[in-house]
Coordinates of C-alpha atoms in Angstrom, one line a residue:
Chain A
M1 CA -19.2 8.1 -18.6
A2 CA -16.6 5.3 -18.7
A3 CA -14.3 7.3 -20.9
A4 CA -14.6 10.2 -18.5
L5 CA -13.7 8.0 -15.6
V6 CA -10.7 6.6 -17.5
R7 CA -9.5 10.2 -18.2
L8 CA -10.1 11.1 -14.5
T9 CA -8.1 8.2 -13.1
S10 CA -5.3 8.9 -15.6
R11 CA -5.2 12.5 -14.7
L12 CA -5.2 11.8 -11.0
S13 CA -2.6 9.1 -11.3
G14 CA -0.3 11.6 -13.1
V15 CA -0.8 14.4 -10.6
L16 CA -0.2 12.1 -7.6
H17 CA 2.9 10.7 -9.3
L18 CA 4.3 14.1 -10.2
L19 CA 3.6 15.4 -6.7
G20 CA 5.4 12.5 -5.1
V21 CA 8.5 12.5 -7.4
Y22 CA 9.0 16.3 -7.7
V23 CA 8.5 17.0 -4.0
G24 CA 9.1 13.8 -2.3
I25 CA 12.3 12.4 -3.8
P26 CA 14.3 15.7 -3.6
L27 CA 13.0 16.1 0.0
L28 CA 14.3 12.6 0.8
G29 CA 17.7 13.3 -0.5
V30 CA 18.0 16.6 1.2
L31 CA 16.6 15.5 4.5
I32 CA 18.7 12.4 4.9
S33 CA 21.9 14.2 3.8
A34 CA 21.1 17.0 6.2
D35 CA 20.7 14.5 9.0
V36 CA 24.2 13.0 8.2
F37 CA 25.7 16.5 8.0
L38 CA 24.2 17.6 11.3
R39 CA 25.2 14.3 13.0
Y40 CA 28.9 14.6 12.1
V41 CA 29.4 18.3 11.9
V42 CA 27.2 19.9 14.5
N43 CA 26.6 16.7 16.6
K44 CA 22.9 17.4 16.5
P45 CA 21.1 14.8 14.4
L46 CA 17.5 15.3 13.4
R47 CA 15.9 12.9 15.8
W48 CA 12.7 12.8 13.8
G49 CA 14.6 12.5 10.5
N50 CA 14.2 8.7 9.9
E51 CA 10.5 8.7 10.8
V52 CA 9.7 11.6 8.5
S53 CA 11.8 10.2 5.7
A54 CA 10.0 6.8 5.9
L55 CA 6.6 8.5 5.7
I56 CA 7.7 10.6 2.7
Q57 CA 8.9 7.5 1.0
L58 CA 5.5 5.8 1.6
A59 CA 3.8 8.7 0.0
V60 CA 6.1 8.7 -3.0
L61 CA 5.8 5.0 -3.6
I62 CA 2.0 4.8 -3.1
G63 CA 1.6 8.0 -5.3
S64 CA 3.5 6.4 -8.1
L65 CA 1.8 3.1 -7.9
N66 CA -1.2 4.1 -10.0
L67 CA 0.8 5.5 -12.8
C68 CA 3.1 2.5 -12.8
T69 CA 0.1 0.2 -13.1
E70 CA -1.5 2.4 -15.8
Q71 CA 1.7 2.4 -17.9
R72 CA 2.1 -1.5 -17.6
G73 CA 5.3 -0.9 -15.7
H74 CA 5.1 -4.1 -13.7
V75 CA 7.4 -7.0 -14.7
R76 CA 5.9 -10.0 -16.2
M77 CA 7.1 -13.3 -17.8
D78 CA 6.1 -12.4 -21.3
A79 CA 8.0 -15.2 -23.1
L80 CA 4.7 -17.1 -23.6
Y81 CA 2.4 -14.1 -23.4
V82 CA 3.7 -12.6 -26.6
R83 CA 3.0 -15.8 -28.5
F84 CA -0.6 -16.0 -27.2
G85 CA -3.6 -15.5 -29.4
P86 CA -6.0 -12.5 -28.7
R87 CA -8.3 -14.8 -26.6
L88 CA -5.5 -16.1 -24.3
K89 CA -4.1 -12.6 -24.0
R90 CA -7.5 -11.3 -22.8
L91 CA -7.6 -14.2 -20.3
A92 CA -4.2 -13.2 -19.0
D93 CA -5.1 -9.6 -18.8
L94 CA -8.4 -10.4 -17.1
S95 CA -6.6 -12.6 -14.5
A96 CA -4.1 -9.8 -13.9
N97 CA -6.8 -7.2 -13.4
L98 CA -8.8 -9.6 -11.1
C99 CA -5.7 -10.1 -9.0
G100 CA -5.0 -6.4 -8.9
L101 CA -8.6 -5.7 -8.0
A102 CA -8.6 -8.2 -5.2
F103 CA -5.6 -6.4 -3.7
A104 CA -7.0 -2.9 -4.4
V105 CA -10.3 -3.6 -2.7
F106 CA -8.8 -5.0 0.5
F107 CA -6.1 -2.3 0.6
T108 CA -8.6 0.6 0.1
Y109 CA -11.1 -0.7 2.6
Q110 CA -8.5 -1.2 5.3
S111 CA -6.8 2.1 4.6
F112 CA -10.1 3.9 5.2
A113 CA -10.6 1.8 8.3
S114 CA -7.1 2.8 9.5
V115 CA -7.7 6.5 9.0
V116 CA -10.5 6.3 11.5
E117 CA -8.5 4.1 13.9
M118 CA -5.4 6.3 13.7
Y119 CA -7.3 9.5 14.2
R120 CA -9.3 8.1 17.1
F121 CA -6.2 6.7 18.9
D122 CA -4.1 9.7 18.0
Q123 CA -1.4 7.5 16.3
G124 CA 1.7 9.2 15.0
A125 CA 5.4 9.5 14.8
E126 CA 7.3 9.1 18.1
M127 CA 9.9 11.8 17.7
I128 CA 7.8 14.5 16.2
D129 CA 4.1 15.6 16.4
L130 CA 3.1 14.1 13.0
P131 CA -0.1 12.2 12.9
Y132 CA -0.3 9.0 10.7
W133 CA -3.9 9.4 9.6
P134 CA -3.2 11.8 6.7
F135 CA -0.9 9.3 5.2
A136 CA -3.4 6.5 5.6
L137 CA -6.0 8.8 4.0
F138 CA -3.6 9.4 1.1
M139 CA -3.2 5.6 0.7
A140 CA -7.0 5.2 0.7
L141 CA -7.5 7.8 -2.0
C142 CA -4.8 6.2 -4.1
G143 CA -6.5 2.8 -3.4
V144 CA -9.8 4.2 -4.7
I145 CA -8.2 5.3 -8.0
L146 CA -6.4 1.9 -8.2
T147 CA -9.7 0.1 -7.6
M148 CA -11.5 2.2 -10.2
R149 CA -8.7 1.6 -12.7
F150 CA -8.8 -2.2 -12.3
A151 CA -12.6 -2.2 -12.5
L152 CA -12.5 -0.1 -15.7
E153 CA -9.9 -2.5 -17.2
I154 CA -12.1 -5.5 -16.4
C155 CA -15.1 -3.9 -17.9
G156 CA -13.0 -3.3 -21.1
C157 CA -13.4 0.5 -20.8
V158 CA -9.7 1.2 -21.1
P159 CA -8.5 1.3 -24.7
D160 CA -5.6 -0.9 -25.9
A161 CA -5.6 -2.8 -22.6
A162 CA -4.7 -6.1 -24.1
G163 CA -1.3 -7.2 -25.3
T164 CA 0.7 -4.3 -23.9
A165 CA 4.1 -5.4 -22.7
P166 CA 6.0 -3.4 -20.0
A167 CA 8.8 -1.1 -21.1
V168 CA 12.3 -2.4 -20.9
E169 CA 13.5 0.9 -19.5
G170 CA 11.6 0.2 -16.3
S171 CA 13.9 -2.8 -15.4
V172 CA 17.0 -2.8 -13.3
Chain B
M1 CA -9.1 -26.6 3.9
D2 CA -5.9 -28.3 5.1
P3 CA -3.3 -25.4 5.4
L4 CA -0.5 -27.5 3.8
L5 CA -2.8 -28.3 0.8
A6 CA -3.8 -24.7 0.5
G7 CA -0.2 -23.7 0.5
V8 CA 0.6 -26.2 -2.3
V9 CA -2.4 -25.0 -4.3
A10 CA -1.3 -21.3 -3.8
V11 CA 2.2 -22.1 -5.1
L12 CA 0.8 -23.9 -8.1
A13 CA -1.7 -21.0 -8.8
M14 CA 1.1 -18.5 -8.5
I15 CA 3.3 -20.4 -11.0
A16 CA 0.3 -20.9 -13.4
L17 CA -0.5 -17.1 -13.3
T18 CA 3.1 -16.2 -13.8
F19 CA 3.4 -18.4 -16.9
L20 CA 0.1 -17.1 -18.2
G21 CA 1.8 -13.6 -18.3
V22 CA 0.1 -12.0 -15.3
P23 CA 2.6 -9.4 -13.9
I24 CA 4.5 -11.2 -11.1
A25 CA 3.4 -8.7 -8.5
Y26 CA -0.3 -9.2 -9.3
A27 CA 0.2 -13.0 -9.4
L28 CA 1.7 -13.0 -5.9
V29 CA -0.7 -10.5 -4.4
G30 CA -3.8 -12.1 -6.0
V31 CA -2.9 -15.5 -4.8
A32 CA -1.9 -14.2 -1.3
V33 CA -5.2 -12.3 -0.9
V34 CA -7.4 -15.2 -2.0
G35 CA -5.3 -17.7 0.1
N36 CA -5.6 -15.5 3.2
V37 CA -9.3 -15.0 2.8
I38 CA -9.8 -18.8 2.7
L39 CA -7.4 -19.4 5.7
V40 CA -8.0 -16.5 8.0
G41 CA -11.1 -14.6 6.7
W42 CA -11.5 -11.3 4.9
Q43 CA -11.0 -8.9 7.9
Q44 CA -7.6 -10.4 8.7
T45 CA -6.7 -10.3 5.0
A46 CA -7.6 -6.6 4.8
M47 CA -5.5 -6.0 7.9
Q48 CA -2.5 -8.0 6.5
T49 CA -2.7 -6.2 3.2
F50 CA -2.7 -2.8 4.7
L51 CA 0.0 -3.6 7.3
V52 CA 2.4 -5.1 4.8
T53 CA 2.1 -2.2 2.4
W54 CA 2.5 0.3 5.3
E55 CA 5.5 -1.6 6.9
M56 CA 7.2 -2.0 3.5
G57 CA 6.6 1.5 2.4
T58 CA 7.9 3.0 5.7
N59 CA 10.9 0.8 5.8
F60 CA 13.9 3.2 6.1
L61 CA 16.2 0.8 4.4
L62 CA 13.9 0.7 1.3
I63 CA 14.7 4.5 0.7
A64 CA 18.0 3.3 -0.8
V65 CA 16.1 1.9 -3.8
P66 CA 14.5 5.2 -5.1
L67 CA 17.6 7.1 -4.3
F68 CA 20.0 4.7 -6.0
V69 CA 17.7 4.5 -8.9
F70 CA 17.8 8.3 -9.0
V71 CA 21.6 8.3 -8.9
G72 CA 21.8 5.8 -11.8
Q73 CA 19.2 7.6 -13.9
L74 CA 20.8 11.0 -13.4
A75 CA 24.3 9.5 -14.2
F76 CA 22.7 8.1 -17.3
H77 CA 21.1 11.4 -18.5
T78 CA 24.1 13.6 -17.7
R79 CA 26.6 11.6 -19.9
I80 CA 29.0 10.8 -17.0
A81 CA 29.6 7.5 -18.8
S82 CA 31.1 9.2 -21.9
D83 CA 33.8 10.7 -19.8
L84 CA 34.5 7.3 -18.3
Y85 CA 34.8 5.8 -21.7
D86 CA 37.2 8.5 -23.0
C87 CA 39.5 8.0 -20.1
V88 CA 39.5 4.2 -20.1
H89 CA 39.9 4.2 -23.9
K90 CA 43.2 6.1 -23.6
W91 CA 44.5 3.5 -21.3
F92 CA 43.2 0.2 -22.7
G93 CA 42.2 1.0 -26.3
R94 CA 45.6 -0.2 -27.6
L95 CA 45.0 -3.8 -26.5
P96 CA 43.7 -6.4 -28.9
G97 CA 39.9 -5.9 -28.9
G98 CA 40.7 -2.6 -27.3
I99 CA 37.3 -0.9 -27.7
A100 CA 35.5 -3.9 -26.3
V101 CA 37.9 -4.1 -23.4
T102 CA 37.4 -0.3 -22.9
A103 CA 33.6 -0.7 -22.9
T104 CA 33.9 -3.5 -20.3
V105 CA 36.1 -1.6 -17.9
A106 CA 34.0 1.6 -18.4
S107 CA 30.7 -0.4 -17.8
A108 CA 32.2 -1.8 -14.5
A109 CA 33.2 1.8 -13.6
F110 CA 29.8 3.1 -14.5
G111 CA 28.4 0.3 -12.3
A112 CA 30.0 2.2 -9.4
V113 CA 27.5 5.0 -9.9
T114 CA 24.5 3.1 -11.1
G115 CA 22.9 -0.1 -9.8
S116 CA 21.1 -0.7 -13.0
S117 CA 22.3 -3.2 -15.7
V118 CA 19.9 -2.0 -18.3
A119 CA 21.1 1.6 -17.9
A120 CA 24.7 0.5 -18.3
V121 CA 24.0 -1.4 -21.6
A122 CA 21.8 1.4 -23.0
T123 CA 24.4 4.0 -22.2
M124 CA 27.6 2.1 -23.3
G125 CA 25.9 0.3 -26.2
A126 CA 24.6 3.5 -27.8
M127 CA 28.0 5.2 -27.3
V128 CA 30.4 2.4 -28.2
M129 CA 28.6 0.5 -30.9
P130 CA 29.2 3.1 -33.7
E131 CA 32.9 3.2 -32.9
M132 CA 33.1 -0.6 -33.0
R133 CA 31.5 -0.5 -36.4
R134 CA 34.0 2.1 -37.5
Y135 CA 36.8 -0.2 -36.6
G136 CA 35.2 -3.2 -38.2
Y137 CA 34.5 -5.2 -35.1
D138 CA 32.9 -8.6 -35.4
P139 CA 29.2 -7.8 -34.7
R140 CA 28.9 -10.9 -32.5
L141 CA 31.9 -10.0 -30.4
A142 CA 30.8 -6.3 -30.3
T143 CA 27.2 -6.9 -29.2
G144 CA 28.1 -9.8 -27.0
S145 CA 30.7 -8.0 -25.0
L146 CA 28.6 -4.8 -24.6
S147 CA 25.5 -6.8 -23.4
S148 CA 27.6 -8.8 -21.0
A149 CA 29.5 -5.8 -19.7
G150 CA 26.3 -4.1 -18.6
T151 CA 25.7 -7.0 -16.1
L152 CA 28.7 -5.9 -14.2
A153 CA 26.7 -2.9 -12.9
I154 CA 24.6 -5.0 -10.6
M155 CA 27.7 -6.7 -9.1
I156 CA 29.8 -3.6 -8.6
P157 CA 28.1 -1.6 -5.8
P158 CA 25.7 0.1 -5.5
S159 CA 23.4 -2.6 -6.7
I160 CA 19.6 -2.3 -6.7
P161 CA 19.1 -6.1 -6.7
M162 CA 21.4 -6.4 -3.7
V163 CA 19.3 -3.9 -1.8
V164 CA 16.2 -5.9 -2.7
Y165 CA 17.9 -9.1 -1.5
G166 CA 19.1 -7.5 1.6
L167 CA 15.7 -6.1 2.4
W168 CA 14.0 -9.5 1.8
T169 CA 16.4 -11.6 3.8
E170 CA 17.3 -9.0 6.4
T171 CA 20.9 -9.2 5.4
S172 CA 23.2 -6.2 5.8
V173 CA 23.1 -4.3 2.5
G174 CA 26.3 -2.5 3.4
K175 CA 28.1 -5.9 3.7
L176 CA 26.5 -7.1 0.5
F177 CA 27.7 -4.1 -1.4
I178 CA 31.3 -4.6 -0.1
A179 CA 31.1 -8.4 -0.8
G180 CA 30.3 -7.6 -4.5
I181 CA 33.6 -5.7 -5.1
V182 CA 36.0 -8.6 -5.4
P183 CA 33.7 -10.8 -7.6
G184 CA 32.9 -7.7 -9.7
I185 CA 36.6 -7.0 -10.3
L186 CA 37.3 -10.7 -11.1
L187 CA 34.4 -10.8 -13.5
T188 CA 35.7 -7.6 -15.2
I189 CA 39.1 -9.2 -15.6
G190 CA 37.6 -12.4 -16.8
F191 CA 35.5 -10.6 -19.5
C192 CA 38.5 -8.5 -20.6
G193 CA 40.8 -11.5 -20.6
W194 CA 38.4 -13.4 -22.9
I195 CA 38.1 -10.5 -25.3
V196 CA 41.9 -10.0 -25.5
L197 CA 42.5 -13.8 -25.9
R198 CA 39.8 -14.0 -28.7
C199 CA 41.2 -11.1 -30.5
L200 CA 44.8 -12.3 -30.2
I201 CA 43.8 -15.6 -31.8
S202 CA 41.7 -13.8 -34.5
P203 CA 42.9 -10.2 -34.7
R204 CA 40.2 -9.3 -37.4
L205 CA 37.5 -9.8 -34.8
G206 CA 38.5 -6.7 -32.8
P207 CA 41.4 -4.6 -34.1
A208 CA 43.5 -2.6 -31.6
G209 CA 42.6 1.1 -31.3
P210 CA 45.1 4.1 -31.5
A211 CA 47.9 4.5 -29.0
Y212 CA 47.9 7.7 -26.9
A213 CA 50.9 9.6 -25.4
W214 CA 51.4 9.2 -21.7
G215 CA 50.7 12.8 -21.2
D216 CA 47.2 12.4 -22.8
R217 CA 46.6 9.3 -20.7
I218 CA 47.5 11.0 -17.4
H219 CA 45.5 14.1 -18.4
S220 CA 42.4 11.9 -19.1
L221 CA 42.4 10.8 -15.5
V222 CA 40.8 14.1 -14.6
R223 CA 37.6 12.9 -16.3
L224 CA 37.5 10.0 -13.9
L225 CA 37.1 12.3 -11.0
P226 CA 33.4 12.7 -11.0
T227 CA 32.8 9.0 -10.9
L228 CA 35.5 8.4 -8.4
L229 CA 34.0 11.1 -6.2
I230 CA 30.6 9.6 -6.2
F231 CA 31.9 6.1 -5.7
A232 CA 34.2 7.2 -2.9
V233 CA 31.3 8.9 -1.2
I234 CA 28.9 6.0 -1.4
L235 CA 31.3 3.1 -0.8
G236 CA 33.8 4.9 1.4
G237 CA 31.0 6.0 3.6
I238 CA 29.5 2.5 4.0
Y239 CA 32.9 0.8 4.4
G240 CA 34.1 3.4 6.8
G241 CA 31.0 2.9 8.9
I242 CA 30.1 6.6 8.4
F243 CA 26.8 6.0 6.6
T244 CA 24.2 3.3 6.5
P245 CA 23.4 2.3 2.8
T246 CA 20.3 4.5 2.9
E247 CA 22.3 7.5 4.0
A248 CA 24.9 6.7 1.4
S249 CA 22.2 6.6 -1.3
A250 CA 21.0 10.1 -0.1
V251 CA 24.5 11.6 0.0
G252 CA 25.2 9.9 -3.4
A253 CA 22.1 11.5 -4.8
V254 CA 23.1 14.9 -3.6
S255 CA 26.7 14.3 -4.9
V256 CA 25.6 13.3 -8.3
V257 CA 23.4 16.4 -8.6
A258 CA 26.3 18.6 -7.4
V259 CA 28.7 16.9 -9.8
A260 CA 26.3 17.3 -12.8
A261 CA 25.7 20.9 -11.9
C262 CA 29.5 21.6 -11.7
M263 CA 29.9 20.0 -15.1
R264 CA 27.1 22.2 -16.4
R265 CA 25.1 19.2 -17.5
L266 CA 22.2 19.5 -15.1
T267 CA 19.2 20.7 -16.9
W268 CA 15.6 20.9 -15.8
Q269 CA 14.7 18.4 -18.5
N270 CA 17.3 15.9 -17.2
L271 CA 16.1 16.3 -13.7
K272 CA 12.5 16.0 -14.5
T273 CA 12.9 12.9 -16.6
T274 CA 15.1 11.3 -13.9
L275 CA 12.6 12.0 -11.2
R276 CA 9.7 10.6 -13.2
Q277 CA 11.6 7.5 -14.1
T278 CA 12.7 7.1 -10.5
G279 CA 9.1 7.2 -9.3
T280 CA 7.8 4.5 -11.6
V281 CA 10.7 2.2 -11.3
S282 CA 10.7 2.4 -7.5
A283 CA 6.9 1.8 -7.4
M284 CA 7.4 -1.3 -9.5
I285 CA 10.1 -2.6 -7.1
Y286 CA 7.9 -1.7 -4.1
T287 CA 4.9 -3.5 -5.5
I288 CA 6.9 -6.7 -6.2
L289 CA 8.4 -6.5 -2.7
F290 CA 5.2 -6.1 -0.7
S291 CA 3.5 -8.7 -2.9
G292 CA 6.3 -11.2 -2.2
V293 CA 6.1 -10.4 1.6
L294 CA 2.3 -11.0 1.5
M295 CA 2.9 -14.3 -0.3
S296 CA 5.6 -15.5 2.0
R297 CA 3.4 -14.7 5.0
L298 CA 0.7 -16.9 3.5
L299 CA 3.3 -19.7 3.0
A300 CA 4.4 -19.3 6.5
Q301 CA 0.8 -19.9 7.7
T302 CA 0.4 -22.9 5.5
D303 CA 3.7 -24.5 6.7
V304 CA 4.8 -25.1 3.1
T305 CA 8.2 -23.5 3.6
P306 CA 9.2 -25.5 6.7
A307 CA 7.9 -28.7 5.1
M308 CA 10.0 -28.1 2.1
V309 CA 13.1 -27.2 4.1
N310 CA 12.6 -30.4 6.2
Y311 CA 12.1 -32.5 3.1
I312 CA 15.3 -31.3 1.5
T313 CA 17.4 -31.5 4.7
R314 CA 16.1 -35.1 5.3
Q315 CA 17.6 -36.2 2.0
S316 CA 21.1 -35.8 3.4
L317 CA 22.4 -34.5 0.2
N318 CA 25.7 -32.7 0.0
P319 CA 25.0 -29.0 0.3
Y320 CA 27.0 -28.4 -2.9
V321 CA 24.8 -30.8 -4.8
I322 CA 21.8 -28.7 -3.6
L323 CA 23.6 -25.6 -4.7
L324 CA 24.1 -27.2 -8.1
L325 CA 20.4 -28.0 -8.3
F326 CA 19.6 -24.4 -7.4
T327 CA 22.0 -23.1 -10.1
I328 CA 20.3 -25.2 -12.7
M329 CA 17.0 -24.0 -11.5
Y330 CA 18.1 -20.4 -11.6
V331 CA 19.6 -20.8 -15.1
F332 CA 16.2 -22.2 -16.2
L333 CA 14.2 -19.5 -14.4
G334 CA 16.5 -16.8 -15.7
M335 CA 15.5 -17.9 -19.2
M336 CA 11.9 -16.9 -18.5
L337 CA 11.8 -14.4 -15.6
D338 CA 12.9 -10.9 -14.9
T339 CA 15.7 -10.7 -12.3
L340 CA 13.5 -9.1 -9.6
G341 CA 10.8 -11.7 -10.2
M342 CA 13.4 -14.4 -9.9
I343 CA 14.4 -13.1 -6.4
V344 CA 11.0 -12.6 -5.0
L345 CA 9.4 -15.8 -6.4
T346 CA 12.3 -18.1 -5.2
L347 CA 13.7 -16.6 -2.0
P348 CA 10.8 -17.7 0.3
F349 CA 11.7 -21.3 -0.5
V350 CA 15.4 -21.1 -1.3
F351 CA 16.6 -18.9 1.5
P352 CA 15.5 -21.0 4.4
V353 CA 17.1 -24.0 2.7
V354 CA 20.3 -22.2 2.1
K355 CA 20.4 -21.0 5.7
S356 CA 19.7 -24.5 7.1
L357 CA 22.6 -25.9 4.9
G358 CA 25.0 -23.4 6.5
F359 CA 25.7 -21.1 3.6
D360 CA 26.4 -17.5 4.5
P361 CA 23.6 -15.1 3.6
I362 CA 26.1 -12.5 2.3
W363 CA 27.8 -15.1 0.2
F364 CA 24.4 -16.3 -1.1
G365 CA 23.5 -12.7 -2.0
V366 CA 26.6 -12.5 -4.2
Y367 CA 25.7 -15.9 -5.7
M368 CA 22.2 -14.6 -6.4
T369 CA 23.5 -11.5 -8.2
L370 CA 25.7 -13.7 -10.3
M371 CA 22.7 -15.8 -11.2
Q372 CA 20.8 -12.6 -12.2
E373 CA 23.7 -11.6 -14.4
V374 CA 23.3 -15.0 -16.2
A375 CA 19.6 -14.4 -16.4
M376 CA 20.1 -11.1 -18.2
L377 CA 22.0 -12.8 -20.9
T378 CA 20.2 -16.1 -21.5
P379 CA 17.6 -16.6 -24.2
P380 CA 14.7 -16.1 -24.7
I381 CA 14.3 -13.3 -22.2
G382 CA 17.8 -12.0 -21.8
L383 CA 17.0 -8.4 -21.0
N384 CA 20.4 -6.9 -21.8
V385 CA 20.3 -8.7 -25.2
F386 CA 17.0 -7.1 -25.9
V387 CA 18.3 -3.6 -25.1
M388 CA 21.4 -4.3 -27.3
A389 CA 19.1 -5.5 -30.1
K390 CA 17.4 -2.1 -30.0
I391 CA 20.8 -0.3 -30.2
A392 CA 22.1 -2.6 -33.0
P393 CA 18.9 -3.6 -35.0
D394 CA 21.0 -4.8 -37.9
V395 CA 22.7 -7.6 -35.8
P396 CA 20.4 -10.7 -35.6
M397 CA 19.2 -11.5 -32.1
V398 CA 20.7 -15.0 -32.6
D399 CA 24.1 -13.5 -33.2
I400 CA 23.9 -11.5 -30.0
F401 CA 22.9 -14.5 -28.0
R402 CA 25.9 -16.4 -29.5
G403 CA 28.1 -13.5 -28.7
V404 CA 27.2 -13.5 -25.0
T405 CA 27.7 -17.3 -24.6
P406 CA 31.3 -17.1 -23.6
F407 CA 30.5 -14.5 -21.1
V408 CA 27.7 -16.6 -19.6
V409 CA 30.3 -19.4 -19.3
I410 CA 32.6 -17.0 -17.5
C411 CA 29.8 -16.1 -15.1
L412 CA 29.2 -19.9 -14.4
V413 CA 33.0 -20.4 -13.8
A414 CA 32.8 -17.5 -11.4
I415 CA 30.0 -19.3 -9.6
V416 CA 32.2 -22.4 -9.3
L417 CA 35.1 -20.2 -8.0
L418 CA 32.7 -18.5 -5.6
A419 CA 31.6 -21.9 -4.2
A420 CA 35.2 -23.2 -4.0
F421 CA 36.6 -20.1 -2.4
P422 CA 33.8 -18.3 -0.5
C423 CA 36.4 -15.9 0.8
L424 CA 36.2 -14.1 -2.6
A425 CA 33.0 -12.6 -1.4
L426 CA 33.4 -12.8 2.4
W427 CA 36.9 -11.4 2.9
L428 CA 36.1 -7.7 2.5
P429 CA 32.9 -7.8 4.6
S430 CA 34.9 -9.7 7.4
L431 CA 37.1 -6.6 7.6
M432 CA 34.2 -4.2 8.3

C-alpha cells in the first residue's frame, strides 16, 4: 500500500512538473514577448498579458514544487550534515519532513478553502474573464501530493530517504 | 508568549535547524508556521501561508527567474560558450597565462547570457581544463582561475541572485543589473591582471598560447555575434527603458531559442533538458523566497527586526564599521551556506539596518553579489570549487582552494573599492 502510494506521488509529481515546464514556460516566453511586440509595433498591448502570465507562472512553480522536493532539490547547509552519523541524519531528515508537513497541511487546507471562496465570490483576473478558482484547485491538488509525500517520508516508506544531498546542478 | 521572546526563539530555532542540515526553505517555513500558530492561531496561519505562496507565485517580476534560468541553461546546452572561448582565445591567448585569461574573459562574456555561476564553471571548466593540461598549466592556477571566473556570471547581468535580491528588497532589478556592469568589468580586469602578473613572475605556471594572424582574429569576431545579440537585447532593452527586466527575460529566452535554431544547435533533447532543469531550479528558488517572506512576516509581528535595528543604530557606530562587521559575517556564512540561503536568511535583519544607515539599496545589492562570489569560493562549501573538483578529479580539493585564494582577496579588495567609491556601482544606474 505504502509503496503504491510512493509510486503514485512520484508519478503525479512528474506529470505535473512536465505539464508545467513543457507548456507553461514556452507560453510565458511567447506571451510576454508578443505583448512587447504588440505594444511597440502595433501599439495594441495585451491588456490581460501580465495577469495571465503571472497565473501561468504560479502553475509552473507549484507544479514543479513536488518534483523538486522529491529530488532533494532544496538547498541545505550540508557541511555538518555529511559528517553526521546515521542517527543524527535521520533526526535532521525527520525535522525537515516535519517542517515540510507543517507547511503542506496549512497550504492544502487553505487552498481548498480558497477554491470555495473564490468560486462563491466569482474572483478572477481583472482584464480578462479568467476565474482564479481553478488555479487554487491546482494548488490544493499539488498540496495533497506534497502532504502525502512528507507523510510517507516521515513514516519511512520512501526508500533511500536519509542522507541524500541536493544536486549541485540545481544551484545558481 | 511575549512576541519579542517568540521572535528570538524563532530565530534561534531557524539557525539550529539550518545547522542540523534541514533544507533552508523548510527550516524557514517550519519555524514560520509554528511561530504563527502560537502568535495568531491556526486559521490566520493557514491564510498567511496560502496568501504568501499565491502573492509570490503571481508576482510578475518573479517570471524573470524561470526565464533567465532557461536562457542560461539553453546557452549551456547549445555550446554558445565554446564559440566565445574560440574568439577570445585568438585575442588574448598570446598573453602570459593566456588560456586562463581567455577563460576568465570568456566566463565574463558567458555571464552576459547566463545568470548562473555554476553553469559558467561547468561549461568553461569542462572545455578549458583539457587545454590547460596540454599546455602544462600549474593545476592550482588552472583550477583556481576557472572556479573564480565562474563567479563573474552572477555580477555581469543578467544575474539570478540580483533578481532574488531585487524581489526581496523591492529594489529595481533593472538598475541592479546595470549597477553590476562596472564592478563586473573591474573584477574581470583584476582577475586577468593577477593571472598575467603571476605568469610573468613564474612563466612555467601558465605558458602563453599561440599567436594568431590579425585576419583570423577579426574573422573570429563573427562568433561573438550570438552572445552580443542576446546581451544587447537583454541589457539594451532594460537600459533603454524599452523592457522591464521580466520582459527582457522573455525576449532573451525567445532570442536564445532563435539563435540556437539558426546555429542548428537546437535539438528536442536540448530543449527538453533545459525546460526540465528550469522547472526544478525555479521551484527551488520560489520555495526559498516564499519561505523567507513567511519568516520575515513572523519577525515583523514579533518586533525582532525593529528591536535589532534600534539596538544597532543606538550604538552610534560608524556605518563603515557595521559594514565591516557584515562583511566578516558574510564571509563566515559563505563558508557554510548556499548563496540564496545567505540572502534569504540575512536580509530580513541586515537590509533594514543598511537602509537606516543610509546605504543605497542598489549599491548594497552589488555588495551582496560580491559577497556571494566570495561565498562560492571559500571552504568548506565553495560551490564553484566543488564543481571544479568534479571536472578535475586529479587535482586535490586543497589545491583548488589554495588556487582561488588570490581571487578571493581580489573580491575583498573590490568590496573595499566599492565602499570607498560607491559611484563604481551607482554611476550607470544614475544615468537611467
